[in-house]
Tab-separated table of C-alpha atoms in Angstrom:
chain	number	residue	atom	x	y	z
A	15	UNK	CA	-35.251	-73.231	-19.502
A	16	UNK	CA	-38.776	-73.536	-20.464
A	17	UNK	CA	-40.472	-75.783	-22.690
A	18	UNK	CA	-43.677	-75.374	-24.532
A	19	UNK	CA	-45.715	-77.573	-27.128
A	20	UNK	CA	-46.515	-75.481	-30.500
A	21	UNK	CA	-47.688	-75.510	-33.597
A	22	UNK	CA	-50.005	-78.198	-35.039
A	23	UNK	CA	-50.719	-80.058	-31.447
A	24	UNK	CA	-52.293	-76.525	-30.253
A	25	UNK	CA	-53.660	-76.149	-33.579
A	26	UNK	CA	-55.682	-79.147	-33.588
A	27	UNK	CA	-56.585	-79.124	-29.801
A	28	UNK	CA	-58.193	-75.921	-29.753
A	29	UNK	CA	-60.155	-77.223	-32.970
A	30	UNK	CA	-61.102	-80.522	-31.015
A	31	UNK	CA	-59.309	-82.700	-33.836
A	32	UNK	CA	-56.918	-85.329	-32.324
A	33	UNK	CA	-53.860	-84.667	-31.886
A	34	UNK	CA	-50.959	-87.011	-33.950
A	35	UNK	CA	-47.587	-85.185	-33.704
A	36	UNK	CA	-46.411	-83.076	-31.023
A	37	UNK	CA	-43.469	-80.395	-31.609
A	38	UNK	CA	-41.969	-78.736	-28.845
A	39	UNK	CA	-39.635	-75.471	-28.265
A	40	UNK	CA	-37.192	-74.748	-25.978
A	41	UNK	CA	-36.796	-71.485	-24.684
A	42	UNK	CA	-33.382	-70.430	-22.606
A	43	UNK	CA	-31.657	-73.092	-23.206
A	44	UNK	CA	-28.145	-73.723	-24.478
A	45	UNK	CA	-26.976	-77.196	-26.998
A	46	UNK	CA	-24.637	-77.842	-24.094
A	47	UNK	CA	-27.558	-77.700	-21.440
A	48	UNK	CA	-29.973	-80.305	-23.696
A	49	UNK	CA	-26.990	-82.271	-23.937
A	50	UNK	CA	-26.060	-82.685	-20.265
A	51	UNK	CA	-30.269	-83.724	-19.150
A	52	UNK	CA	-29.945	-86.805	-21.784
A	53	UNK	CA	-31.305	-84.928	-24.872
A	54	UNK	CA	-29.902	-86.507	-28.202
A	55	UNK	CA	-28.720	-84.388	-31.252
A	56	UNK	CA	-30.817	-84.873	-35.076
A	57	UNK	CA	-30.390	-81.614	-36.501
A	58	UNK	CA	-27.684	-80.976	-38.837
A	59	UNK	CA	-29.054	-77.388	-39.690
A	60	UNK	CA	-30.220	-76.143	-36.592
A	61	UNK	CA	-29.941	-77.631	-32.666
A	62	UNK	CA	-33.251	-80.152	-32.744
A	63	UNK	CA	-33.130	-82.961	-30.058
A	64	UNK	CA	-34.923	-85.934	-29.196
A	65	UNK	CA	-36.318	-86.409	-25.736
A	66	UNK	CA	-34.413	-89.233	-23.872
A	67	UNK	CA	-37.495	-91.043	-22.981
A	68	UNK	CA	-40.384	-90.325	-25.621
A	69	UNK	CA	-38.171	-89.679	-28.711
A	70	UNK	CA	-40.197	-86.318	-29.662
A	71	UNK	CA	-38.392	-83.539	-31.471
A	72	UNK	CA	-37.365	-80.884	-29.210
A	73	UNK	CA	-36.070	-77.540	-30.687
A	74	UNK	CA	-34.306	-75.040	-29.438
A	75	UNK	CA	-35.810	-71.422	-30.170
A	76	UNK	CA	-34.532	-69.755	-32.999
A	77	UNK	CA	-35.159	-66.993	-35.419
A	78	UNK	CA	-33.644	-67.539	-39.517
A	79	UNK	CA	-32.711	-64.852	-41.880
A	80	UNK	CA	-33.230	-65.628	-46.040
A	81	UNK	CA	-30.039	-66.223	-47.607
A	82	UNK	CA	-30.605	-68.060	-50.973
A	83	UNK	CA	-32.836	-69.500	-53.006
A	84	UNK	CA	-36.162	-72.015	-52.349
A	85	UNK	CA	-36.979	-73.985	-48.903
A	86	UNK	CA	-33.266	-74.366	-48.105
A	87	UNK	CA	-32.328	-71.246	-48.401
A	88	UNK	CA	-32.152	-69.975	-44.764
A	89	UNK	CA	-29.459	-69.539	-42.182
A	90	UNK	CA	-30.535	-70.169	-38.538
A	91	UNK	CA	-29.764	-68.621	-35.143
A	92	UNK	CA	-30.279	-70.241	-31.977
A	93	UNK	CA	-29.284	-68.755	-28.627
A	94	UNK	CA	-30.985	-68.591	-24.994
A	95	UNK	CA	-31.752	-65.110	-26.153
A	96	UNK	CA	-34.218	-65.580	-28.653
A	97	UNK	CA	-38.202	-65.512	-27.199
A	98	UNK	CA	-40.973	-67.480	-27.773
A	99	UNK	CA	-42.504	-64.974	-29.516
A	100	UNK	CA	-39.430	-64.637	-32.066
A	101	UNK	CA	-39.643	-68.333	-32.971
A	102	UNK	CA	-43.509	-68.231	-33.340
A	103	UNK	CA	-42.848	-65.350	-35.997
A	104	UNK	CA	-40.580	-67.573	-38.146
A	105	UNK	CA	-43.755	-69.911	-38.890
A	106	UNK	CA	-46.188	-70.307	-41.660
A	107	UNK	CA	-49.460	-69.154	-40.352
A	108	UNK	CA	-51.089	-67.711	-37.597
A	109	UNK	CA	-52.999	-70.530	-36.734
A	110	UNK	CA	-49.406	-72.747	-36.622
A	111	UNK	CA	-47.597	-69.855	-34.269
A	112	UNK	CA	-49.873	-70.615	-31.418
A	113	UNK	CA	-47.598	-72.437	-28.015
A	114	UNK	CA	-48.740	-73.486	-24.886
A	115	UNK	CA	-47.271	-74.693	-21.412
A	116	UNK	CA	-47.663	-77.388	-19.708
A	117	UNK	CA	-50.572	-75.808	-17.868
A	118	UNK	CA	-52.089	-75.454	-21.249
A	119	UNK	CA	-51.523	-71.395	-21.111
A	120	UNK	CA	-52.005	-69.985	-24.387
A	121	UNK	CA	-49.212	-67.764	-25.570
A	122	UNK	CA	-50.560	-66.097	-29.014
A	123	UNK	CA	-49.313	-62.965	-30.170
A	124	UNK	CA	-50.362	-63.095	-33.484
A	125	UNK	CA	-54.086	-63.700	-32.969
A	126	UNK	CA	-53.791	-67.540	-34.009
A	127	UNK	CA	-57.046	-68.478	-32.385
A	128	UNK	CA	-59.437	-65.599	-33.608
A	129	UNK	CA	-58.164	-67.313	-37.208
A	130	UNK	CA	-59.071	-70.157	-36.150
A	131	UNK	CA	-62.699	-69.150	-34.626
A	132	UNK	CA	-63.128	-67.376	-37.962
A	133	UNK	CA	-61.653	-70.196	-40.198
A	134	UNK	CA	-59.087	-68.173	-41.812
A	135	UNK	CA	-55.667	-69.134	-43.470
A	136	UNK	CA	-53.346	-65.799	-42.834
A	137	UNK	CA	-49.564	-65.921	-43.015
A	138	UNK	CA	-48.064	-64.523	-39.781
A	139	UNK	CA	-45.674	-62.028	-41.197
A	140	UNK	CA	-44.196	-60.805	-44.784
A	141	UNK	CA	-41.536	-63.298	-43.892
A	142	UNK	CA	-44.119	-65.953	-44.821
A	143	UNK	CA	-42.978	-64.849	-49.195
A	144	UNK	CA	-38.916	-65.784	-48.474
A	145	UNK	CA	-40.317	-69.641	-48.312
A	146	UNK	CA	-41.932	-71.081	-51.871
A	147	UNK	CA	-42.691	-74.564	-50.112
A	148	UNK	CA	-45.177	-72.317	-47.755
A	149	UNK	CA	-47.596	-71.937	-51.247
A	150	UNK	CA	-47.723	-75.548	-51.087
A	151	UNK	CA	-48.232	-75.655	-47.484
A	152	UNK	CA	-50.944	-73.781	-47.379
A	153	UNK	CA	-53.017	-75.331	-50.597
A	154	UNK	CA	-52.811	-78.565	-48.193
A	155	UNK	CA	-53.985	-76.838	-45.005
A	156	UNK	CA	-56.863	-75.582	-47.425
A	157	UNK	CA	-57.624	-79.181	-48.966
A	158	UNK	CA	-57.704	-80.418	-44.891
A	159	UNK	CA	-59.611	-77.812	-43.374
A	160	UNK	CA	-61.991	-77.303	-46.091
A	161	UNK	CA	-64.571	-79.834	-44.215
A	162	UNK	CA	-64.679	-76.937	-41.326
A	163	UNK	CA	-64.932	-73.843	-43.709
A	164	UNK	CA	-61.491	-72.837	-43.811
A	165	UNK	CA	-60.312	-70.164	-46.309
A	166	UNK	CA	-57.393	-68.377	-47.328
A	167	UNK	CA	-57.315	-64.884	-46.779
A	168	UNK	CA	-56.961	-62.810	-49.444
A	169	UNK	CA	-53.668	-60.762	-48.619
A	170	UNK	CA	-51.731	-64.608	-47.713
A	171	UNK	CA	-53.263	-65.560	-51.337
A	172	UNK	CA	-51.741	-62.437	-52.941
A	173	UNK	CA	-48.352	-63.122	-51.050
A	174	UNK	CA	-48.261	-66.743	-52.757
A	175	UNK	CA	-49.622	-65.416	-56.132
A	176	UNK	CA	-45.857	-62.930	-56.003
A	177	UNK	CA	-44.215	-66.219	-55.110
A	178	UNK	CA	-45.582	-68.186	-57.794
A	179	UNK	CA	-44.339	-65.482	-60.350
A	180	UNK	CA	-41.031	-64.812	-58.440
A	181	UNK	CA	-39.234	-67.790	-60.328
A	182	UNK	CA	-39.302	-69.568	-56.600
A	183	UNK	CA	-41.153	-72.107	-57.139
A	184	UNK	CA	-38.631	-73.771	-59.737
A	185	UNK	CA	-36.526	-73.664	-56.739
A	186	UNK	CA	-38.094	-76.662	-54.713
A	187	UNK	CA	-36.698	-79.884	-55.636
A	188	UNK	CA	-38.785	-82.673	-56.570
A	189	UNK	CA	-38.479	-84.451	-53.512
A	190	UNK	CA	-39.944	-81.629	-51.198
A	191	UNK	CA	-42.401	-80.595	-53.482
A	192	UNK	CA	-43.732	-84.875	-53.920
A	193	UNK	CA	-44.298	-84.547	-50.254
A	194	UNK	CA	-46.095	-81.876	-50.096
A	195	UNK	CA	-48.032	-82.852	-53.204
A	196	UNK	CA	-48.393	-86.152	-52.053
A	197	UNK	CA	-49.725	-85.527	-48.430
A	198	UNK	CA	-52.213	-82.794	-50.082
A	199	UNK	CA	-53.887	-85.419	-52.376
A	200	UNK	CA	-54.547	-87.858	-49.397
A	201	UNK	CA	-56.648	-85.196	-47.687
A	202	UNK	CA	-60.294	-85.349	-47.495
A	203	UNK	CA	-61.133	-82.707	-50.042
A	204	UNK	CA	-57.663	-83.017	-52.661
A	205	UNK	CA	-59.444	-80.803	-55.174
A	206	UNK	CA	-59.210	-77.861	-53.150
A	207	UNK	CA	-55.384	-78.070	-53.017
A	208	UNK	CA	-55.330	-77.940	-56.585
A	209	UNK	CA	-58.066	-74.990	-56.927
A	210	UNK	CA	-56.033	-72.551	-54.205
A	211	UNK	CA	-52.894	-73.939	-56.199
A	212	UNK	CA	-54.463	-72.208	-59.371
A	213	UNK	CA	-56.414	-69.419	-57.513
A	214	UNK	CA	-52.512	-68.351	-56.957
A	215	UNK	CA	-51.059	-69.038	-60.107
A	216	UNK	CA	-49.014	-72.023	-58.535
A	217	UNK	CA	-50.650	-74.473	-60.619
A	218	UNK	CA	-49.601	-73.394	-64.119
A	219	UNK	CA	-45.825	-72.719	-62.959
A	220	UNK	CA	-45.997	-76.289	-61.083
A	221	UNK	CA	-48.397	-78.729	-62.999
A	222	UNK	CA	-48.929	-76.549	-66.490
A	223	UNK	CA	-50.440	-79.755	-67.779
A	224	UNK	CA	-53.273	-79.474	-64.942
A	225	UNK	CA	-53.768	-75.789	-65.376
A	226	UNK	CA	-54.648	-76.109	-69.003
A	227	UNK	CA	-57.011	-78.403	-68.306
A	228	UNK	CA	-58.905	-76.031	-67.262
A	229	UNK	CA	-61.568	-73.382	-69.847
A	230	UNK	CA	-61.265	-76.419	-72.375
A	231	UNK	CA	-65.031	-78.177	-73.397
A	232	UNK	CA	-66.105	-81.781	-73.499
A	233	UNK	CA	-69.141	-83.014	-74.983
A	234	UNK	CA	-72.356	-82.092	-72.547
A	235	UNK	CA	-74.023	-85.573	-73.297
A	236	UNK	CA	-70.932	-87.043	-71.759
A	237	UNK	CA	-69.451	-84.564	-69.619
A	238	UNK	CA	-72.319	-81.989	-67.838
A	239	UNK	CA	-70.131	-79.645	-66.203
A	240	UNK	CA	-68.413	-79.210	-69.411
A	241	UNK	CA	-64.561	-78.050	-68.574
A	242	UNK	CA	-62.103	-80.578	-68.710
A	243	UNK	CA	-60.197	-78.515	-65.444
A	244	UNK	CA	-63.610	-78.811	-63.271
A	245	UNK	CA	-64.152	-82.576	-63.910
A	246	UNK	CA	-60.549	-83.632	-63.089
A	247	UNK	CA	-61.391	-81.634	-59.955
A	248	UNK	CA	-64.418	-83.574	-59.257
A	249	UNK	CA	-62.693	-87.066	-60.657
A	250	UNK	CA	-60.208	-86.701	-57.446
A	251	UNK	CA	-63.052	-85.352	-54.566
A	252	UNK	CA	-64.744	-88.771	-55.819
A	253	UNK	CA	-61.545	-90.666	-55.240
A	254	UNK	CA	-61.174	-88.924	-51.423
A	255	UNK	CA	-64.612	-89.669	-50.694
A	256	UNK	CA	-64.385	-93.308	-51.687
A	257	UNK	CA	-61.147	-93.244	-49.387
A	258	UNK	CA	-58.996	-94.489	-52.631
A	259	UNK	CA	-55.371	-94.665	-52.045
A	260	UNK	CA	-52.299	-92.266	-52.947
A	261	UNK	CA	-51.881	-94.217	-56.572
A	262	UNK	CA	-55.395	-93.921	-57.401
A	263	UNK	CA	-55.505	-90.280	-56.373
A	264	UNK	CA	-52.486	-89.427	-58.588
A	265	UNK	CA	-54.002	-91.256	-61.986
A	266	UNK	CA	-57.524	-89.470	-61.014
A	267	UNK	CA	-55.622	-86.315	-61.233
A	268	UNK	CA	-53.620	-86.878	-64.636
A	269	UNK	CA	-55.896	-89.117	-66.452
A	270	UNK	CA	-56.862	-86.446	-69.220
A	271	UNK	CA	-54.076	-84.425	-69.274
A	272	UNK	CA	-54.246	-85.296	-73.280
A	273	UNK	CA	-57.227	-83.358	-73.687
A	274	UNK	CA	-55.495	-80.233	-73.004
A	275	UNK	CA	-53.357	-80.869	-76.438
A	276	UNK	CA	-56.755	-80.986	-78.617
A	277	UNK	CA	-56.679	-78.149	-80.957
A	278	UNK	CA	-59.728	-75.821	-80.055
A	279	UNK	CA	-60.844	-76.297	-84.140
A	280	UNK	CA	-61.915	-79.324	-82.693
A	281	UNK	CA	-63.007	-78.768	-79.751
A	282	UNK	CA	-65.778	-80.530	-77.759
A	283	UNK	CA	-64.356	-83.777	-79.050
A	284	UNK	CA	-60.914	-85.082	-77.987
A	285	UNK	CA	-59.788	-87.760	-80.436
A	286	UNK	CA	-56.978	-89.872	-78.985
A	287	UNK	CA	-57.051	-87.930	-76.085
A	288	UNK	CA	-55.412	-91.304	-74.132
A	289	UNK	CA	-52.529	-91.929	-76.288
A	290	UNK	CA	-51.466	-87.867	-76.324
A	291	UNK	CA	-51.461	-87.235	-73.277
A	292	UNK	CA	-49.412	-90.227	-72.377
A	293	UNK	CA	-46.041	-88.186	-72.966
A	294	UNK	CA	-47.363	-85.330	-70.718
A	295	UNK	CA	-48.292	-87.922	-67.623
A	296	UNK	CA	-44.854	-89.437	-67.872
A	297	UNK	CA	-43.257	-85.781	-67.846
A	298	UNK	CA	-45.362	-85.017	-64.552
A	299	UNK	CA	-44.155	-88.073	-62.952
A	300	UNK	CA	-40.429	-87.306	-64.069
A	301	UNK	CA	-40.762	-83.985	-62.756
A	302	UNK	CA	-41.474	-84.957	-59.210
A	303	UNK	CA	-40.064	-88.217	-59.494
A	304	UNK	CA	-43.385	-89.756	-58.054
A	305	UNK	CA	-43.439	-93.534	-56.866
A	306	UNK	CA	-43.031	-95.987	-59.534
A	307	UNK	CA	-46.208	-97.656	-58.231
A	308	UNK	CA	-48.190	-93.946	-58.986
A	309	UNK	CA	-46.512	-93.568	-62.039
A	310	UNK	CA	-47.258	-96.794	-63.491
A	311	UNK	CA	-51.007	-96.619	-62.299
A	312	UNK	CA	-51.332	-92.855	-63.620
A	313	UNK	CA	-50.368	-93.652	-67.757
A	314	UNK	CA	-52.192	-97.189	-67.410
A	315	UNK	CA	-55.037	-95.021	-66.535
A	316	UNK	CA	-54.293	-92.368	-68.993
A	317	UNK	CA	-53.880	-94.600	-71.738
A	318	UNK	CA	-56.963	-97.281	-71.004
A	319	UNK	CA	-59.276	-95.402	-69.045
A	320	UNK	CA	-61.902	-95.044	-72.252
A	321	UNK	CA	-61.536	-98.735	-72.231
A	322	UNK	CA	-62.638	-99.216	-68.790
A	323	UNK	CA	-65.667	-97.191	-69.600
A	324	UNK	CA	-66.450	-99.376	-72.772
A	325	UNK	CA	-65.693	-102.523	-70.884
A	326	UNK	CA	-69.475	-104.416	-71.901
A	327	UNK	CA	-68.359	-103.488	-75.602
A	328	UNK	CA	-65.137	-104.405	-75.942
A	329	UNK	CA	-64.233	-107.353	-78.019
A	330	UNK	CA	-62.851	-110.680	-75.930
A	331	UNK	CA	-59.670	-110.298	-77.798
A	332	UNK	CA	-59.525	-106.159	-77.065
A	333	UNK	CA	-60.812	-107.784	-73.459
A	334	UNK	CA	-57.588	-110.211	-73.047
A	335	UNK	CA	-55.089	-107.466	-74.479
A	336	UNK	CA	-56.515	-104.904	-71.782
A	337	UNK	CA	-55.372	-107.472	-69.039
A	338	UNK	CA	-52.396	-108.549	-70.407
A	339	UNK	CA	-51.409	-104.790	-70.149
A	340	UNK	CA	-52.018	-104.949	-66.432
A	341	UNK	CA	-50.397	-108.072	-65.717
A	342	UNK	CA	-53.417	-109.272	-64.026
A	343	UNK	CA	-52.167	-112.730	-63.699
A	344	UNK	CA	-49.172	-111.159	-61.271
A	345	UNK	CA	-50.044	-108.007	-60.206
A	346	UNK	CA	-54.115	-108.137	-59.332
A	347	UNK	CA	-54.146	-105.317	-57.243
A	348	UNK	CA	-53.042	-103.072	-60.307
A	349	UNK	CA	-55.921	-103.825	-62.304
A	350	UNK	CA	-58.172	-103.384	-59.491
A	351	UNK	CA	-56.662	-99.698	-59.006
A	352	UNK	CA	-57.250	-99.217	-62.643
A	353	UNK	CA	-60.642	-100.249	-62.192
A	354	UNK	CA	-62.102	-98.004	-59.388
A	355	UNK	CA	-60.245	-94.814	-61.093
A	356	UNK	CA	-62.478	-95.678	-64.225
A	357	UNK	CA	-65.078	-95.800	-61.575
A	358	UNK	CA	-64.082	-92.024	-60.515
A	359	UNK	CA	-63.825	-90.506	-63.293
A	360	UNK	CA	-67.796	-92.016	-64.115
A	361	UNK	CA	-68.641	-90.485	-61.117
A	362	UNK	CA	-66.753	-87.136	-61.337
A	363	UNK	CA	-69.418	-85.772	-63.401
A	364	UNK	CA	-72.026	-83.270	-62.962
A	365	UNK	CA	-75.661	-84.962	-61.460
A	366	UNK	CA	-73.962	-88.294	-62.250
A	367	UNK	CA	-71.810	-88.498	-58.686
A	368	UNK	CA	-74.086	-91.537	-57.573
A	369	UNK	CA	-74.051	-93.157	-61.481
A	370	UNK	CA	-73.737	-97.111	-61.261
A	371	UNK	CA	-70.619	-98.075	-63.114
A	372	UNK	CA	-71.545	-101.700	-64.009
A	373	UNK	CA	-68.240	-101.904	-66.147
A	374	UNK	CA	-66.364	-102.258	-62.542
A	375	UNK	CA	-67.367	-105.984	-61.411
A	376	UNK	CA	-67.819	-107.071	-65.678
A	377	UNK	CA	-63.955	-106.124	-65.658
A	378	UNK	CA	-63.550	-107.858	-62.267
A	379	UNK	CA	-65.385	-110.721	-63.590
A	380	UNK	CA	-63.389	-111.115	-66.574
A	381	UNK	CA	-59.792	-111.070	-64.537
A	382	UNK	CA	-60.901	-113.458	-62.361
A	383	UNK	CA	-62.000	-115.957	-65.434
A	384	UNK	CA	-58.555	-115.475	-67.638
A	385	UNK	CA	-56.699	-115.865	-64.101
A	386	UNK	CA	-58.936	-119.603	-64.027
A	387	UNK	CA	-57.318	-120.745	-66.837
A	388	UNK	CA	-54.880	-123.623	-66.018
A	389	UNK	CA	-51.493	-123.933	-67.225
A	390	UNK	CA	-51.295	-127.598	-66.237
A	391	UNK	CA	-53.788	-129.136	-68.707
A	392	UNK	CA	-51.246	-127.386	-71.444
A	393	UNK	CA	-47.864	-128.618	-70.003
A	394	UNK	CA	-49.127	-132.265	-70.247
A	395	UNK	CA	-50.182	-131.539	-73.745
A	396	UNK	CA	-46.401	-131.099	-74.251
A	397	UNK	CA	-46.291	-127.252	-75.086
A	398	UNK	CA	-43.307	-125.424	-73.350
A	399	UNK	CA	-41.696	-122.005	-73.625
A	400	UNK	CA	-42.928	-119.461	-76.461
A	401	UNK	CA	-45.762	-122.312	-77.845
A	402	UNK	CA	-47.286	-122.665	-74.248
A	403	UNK	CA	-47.284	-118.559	-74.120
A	404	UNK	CA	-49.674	-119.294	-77.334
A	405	UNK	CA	-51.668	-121.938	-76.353
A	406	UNK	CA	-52.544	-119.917	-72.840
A	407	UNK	CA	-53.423	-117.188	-74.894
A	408	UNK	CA	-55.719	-118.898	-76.657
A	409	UNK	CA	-57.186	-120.668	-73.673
A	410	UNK	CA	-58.048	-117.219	-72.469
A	411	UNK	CA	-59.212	-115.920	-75.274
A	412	UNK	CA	-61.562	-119.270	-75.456
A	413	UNK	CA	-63.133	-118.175	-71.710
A	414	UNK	CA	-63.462	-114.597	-72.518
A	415	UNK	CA	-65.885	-115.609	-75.155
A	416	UNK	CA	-67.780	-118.057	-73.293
A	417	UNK	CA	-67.881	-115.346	-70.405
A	418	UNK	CA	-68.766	-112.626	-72.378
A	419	UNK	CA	-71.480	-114.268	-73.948
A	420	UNK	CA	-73.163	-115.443	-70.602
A	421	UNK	CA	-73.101	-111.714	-69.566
């Protein structure tokens, strides 16, 4: 038996990143022989174990064979006479079919580390086009090692452009391709996953409503880089370099997916942009049945996002309809999500990344004042049930006024 540590530990130690999860393969070994040194069985598919003591996954090595459609679609073989070097060909990349001992030998036979020294995504084999998920896979490697120059290389980009017209894609389910999706968009450059998604013609078979974002105009006063794809791109690297959460990140990225409905007769301009493009953000969400907390966020956004941007205009009645939307007087945090994606989308904008978005604390401001408005003073005044809904309104309505007016 012999054990060695693979994949993304090696990965990231030869890169000098730390190192989070550690995988490990087991060579010569038999089920029956993990089972008798304390090992205990996880893997219904294929003989995975978890150390006795440390609780890490230990796999046996094994080789897989295509036998149906999308990620699942594989039968396994595991034996004592499979080789390290016929597991290592089973995986994505080269630079994820590196394994080491516990001496820290290297074993790489398919030139993992010159990829890495040269910053190239590769596939390891032809095998890599049985697996649609890898297409995903790899957009997020891009989107994480973007920061170090990373790139895919042009013959693994022409294997996932024949998967992303193979029909395999509609394969994934919704919950394998959300995690993928998901875990891409909290990297620290999000945009590039979606570029290398469309670079391979992923994008327009997975998000169409994204893709034809993209080659549509917006006014130049407003917008300076002009396409509607390119900001939304630039909308969510703001929101990764502001360190914004997983629900902001999502709304960044679907926040104008109306403007890809305007007919070009009237192109730059995209009247009602918010209110189309609500149906398309809440087919998105459907589609990969996202969180309810990102799919709430995302067609708030989508639907009030010009009003966060005309926030010192806005009327104090327009003002106290815009928080009643959000709940503000329950759910804070929602509104303040709402806020800072207004905030990105300012700030994803050609020359204007380091704008100041006074709108942000004015809207602040204003939640904090209807929030101050006791309910107290109105229940010993005798109103109760739909009458004291009124009367609070109108309280609120009363210290918008006052506040907007000391602005």
């Amino acid at each position: 038996m012999q054990i060695y540590k693979v994949g993304g530990a090696v990965r990231d130690r030869l890169l000098g990143l730390p190192v989070t999860d550690v995988d490990w393969v087991v060579v010569g070994a038999t089920t029956e022989e993990m089972l008798a040194q304390g090992y205990r069985p996880v893997g219904a598919d294929f003989p995975v174990f978890l150390h006795p003591k440390t609780g890490e996954e230990y796999a046996l090595a094994r080789t897989e064979r295509k036998s149906g459609r999308g990620y699942g679609g594989f039968t396994f073989h595991a034996s004592p006479e499979v080789s390290l070097e016929e597991d290592l060909i089973r995986r994505d990349l080269t630079i994820n079919a590196m394994a080491e001992d516990g001496q820290q030998n290297l074993t790489d036979p398919y030139h993992g580390q010159r990829d890495l020294e040269n910053r190239v995504l590769r596939h390891v084999s032809p095998a890599f086009a049985e697996d649609p998920l890898r297409v995903l896979r790899v957009a997020r490697f891009a989107a994480r090692y973007a920061g170090l120059g990373f790139t895919v290389a042009p013959e693994t980009l022409e294997l996932m452009r024949q998967l992303s017209e193979s029909g395999e894609l509609q394969a994934l389910t919704a919950e394998r391709s959300w995690k993928e999706i998901s875990r891409a968009l909290m990297e620290d450059q999000p945009q590039v996953f979606i570029q290398v998604l469309r670079d391979c013609g992923a994008l327009k078979v997975l998000m169409p409503e994204v893709d034809a974002l993209f080659g549509v105009p917006q006014p130049e006063a407003h917008h300076p880089e002009i396409d509607s794809g390119i900001h939304t791109l630039s909308v969510l690297e703001q929101a990764a370099r502001h360190k914004q959460p997983l629900t902001v990140r999502w709304a960044c990225l679907l926040h104008d997916l109306g403007k890809g409905l305007t007919p070009e007769e009237e192109w730059p301009r995209h009247i009602a942009h918010e209110h189309k493009g609500l149906k398309l953000i809440k087919t998105v969400n459907e589609r990969f049945k996202a969180p309810k907390d990102c799919q709430e966020l995302a067609l708030l956004v989508g639907q009030y996002h010009t009003h966060g941007h005309r926030a010192l205009e806005l009327k104090a009645s327009t003002l106290l309809e815009l928080l009643q939307s959000f709940d503000v007087y329950r759910r804070p945090q929602r509104f303040e999500e709402f806020i800072v994606a207004c905030e990105m989308d300012a700030r994803g904008r050609k020359g204007l990344e380091q704008r100041s978005y006074p709108q942000a604390d004015y809207l602040r401001g204003a939640a904090t004042v209807a929030r101050g408005v006791a309910v107290q003073p109105l229940l010993e005044k005798g109103f109760k049930g739909p009458e004291l809904g009124e009367a609070l309104k109108r309280e609120r309505l009363k210290a918008l006024k006052a506040y907007k007016e000391s602005r």
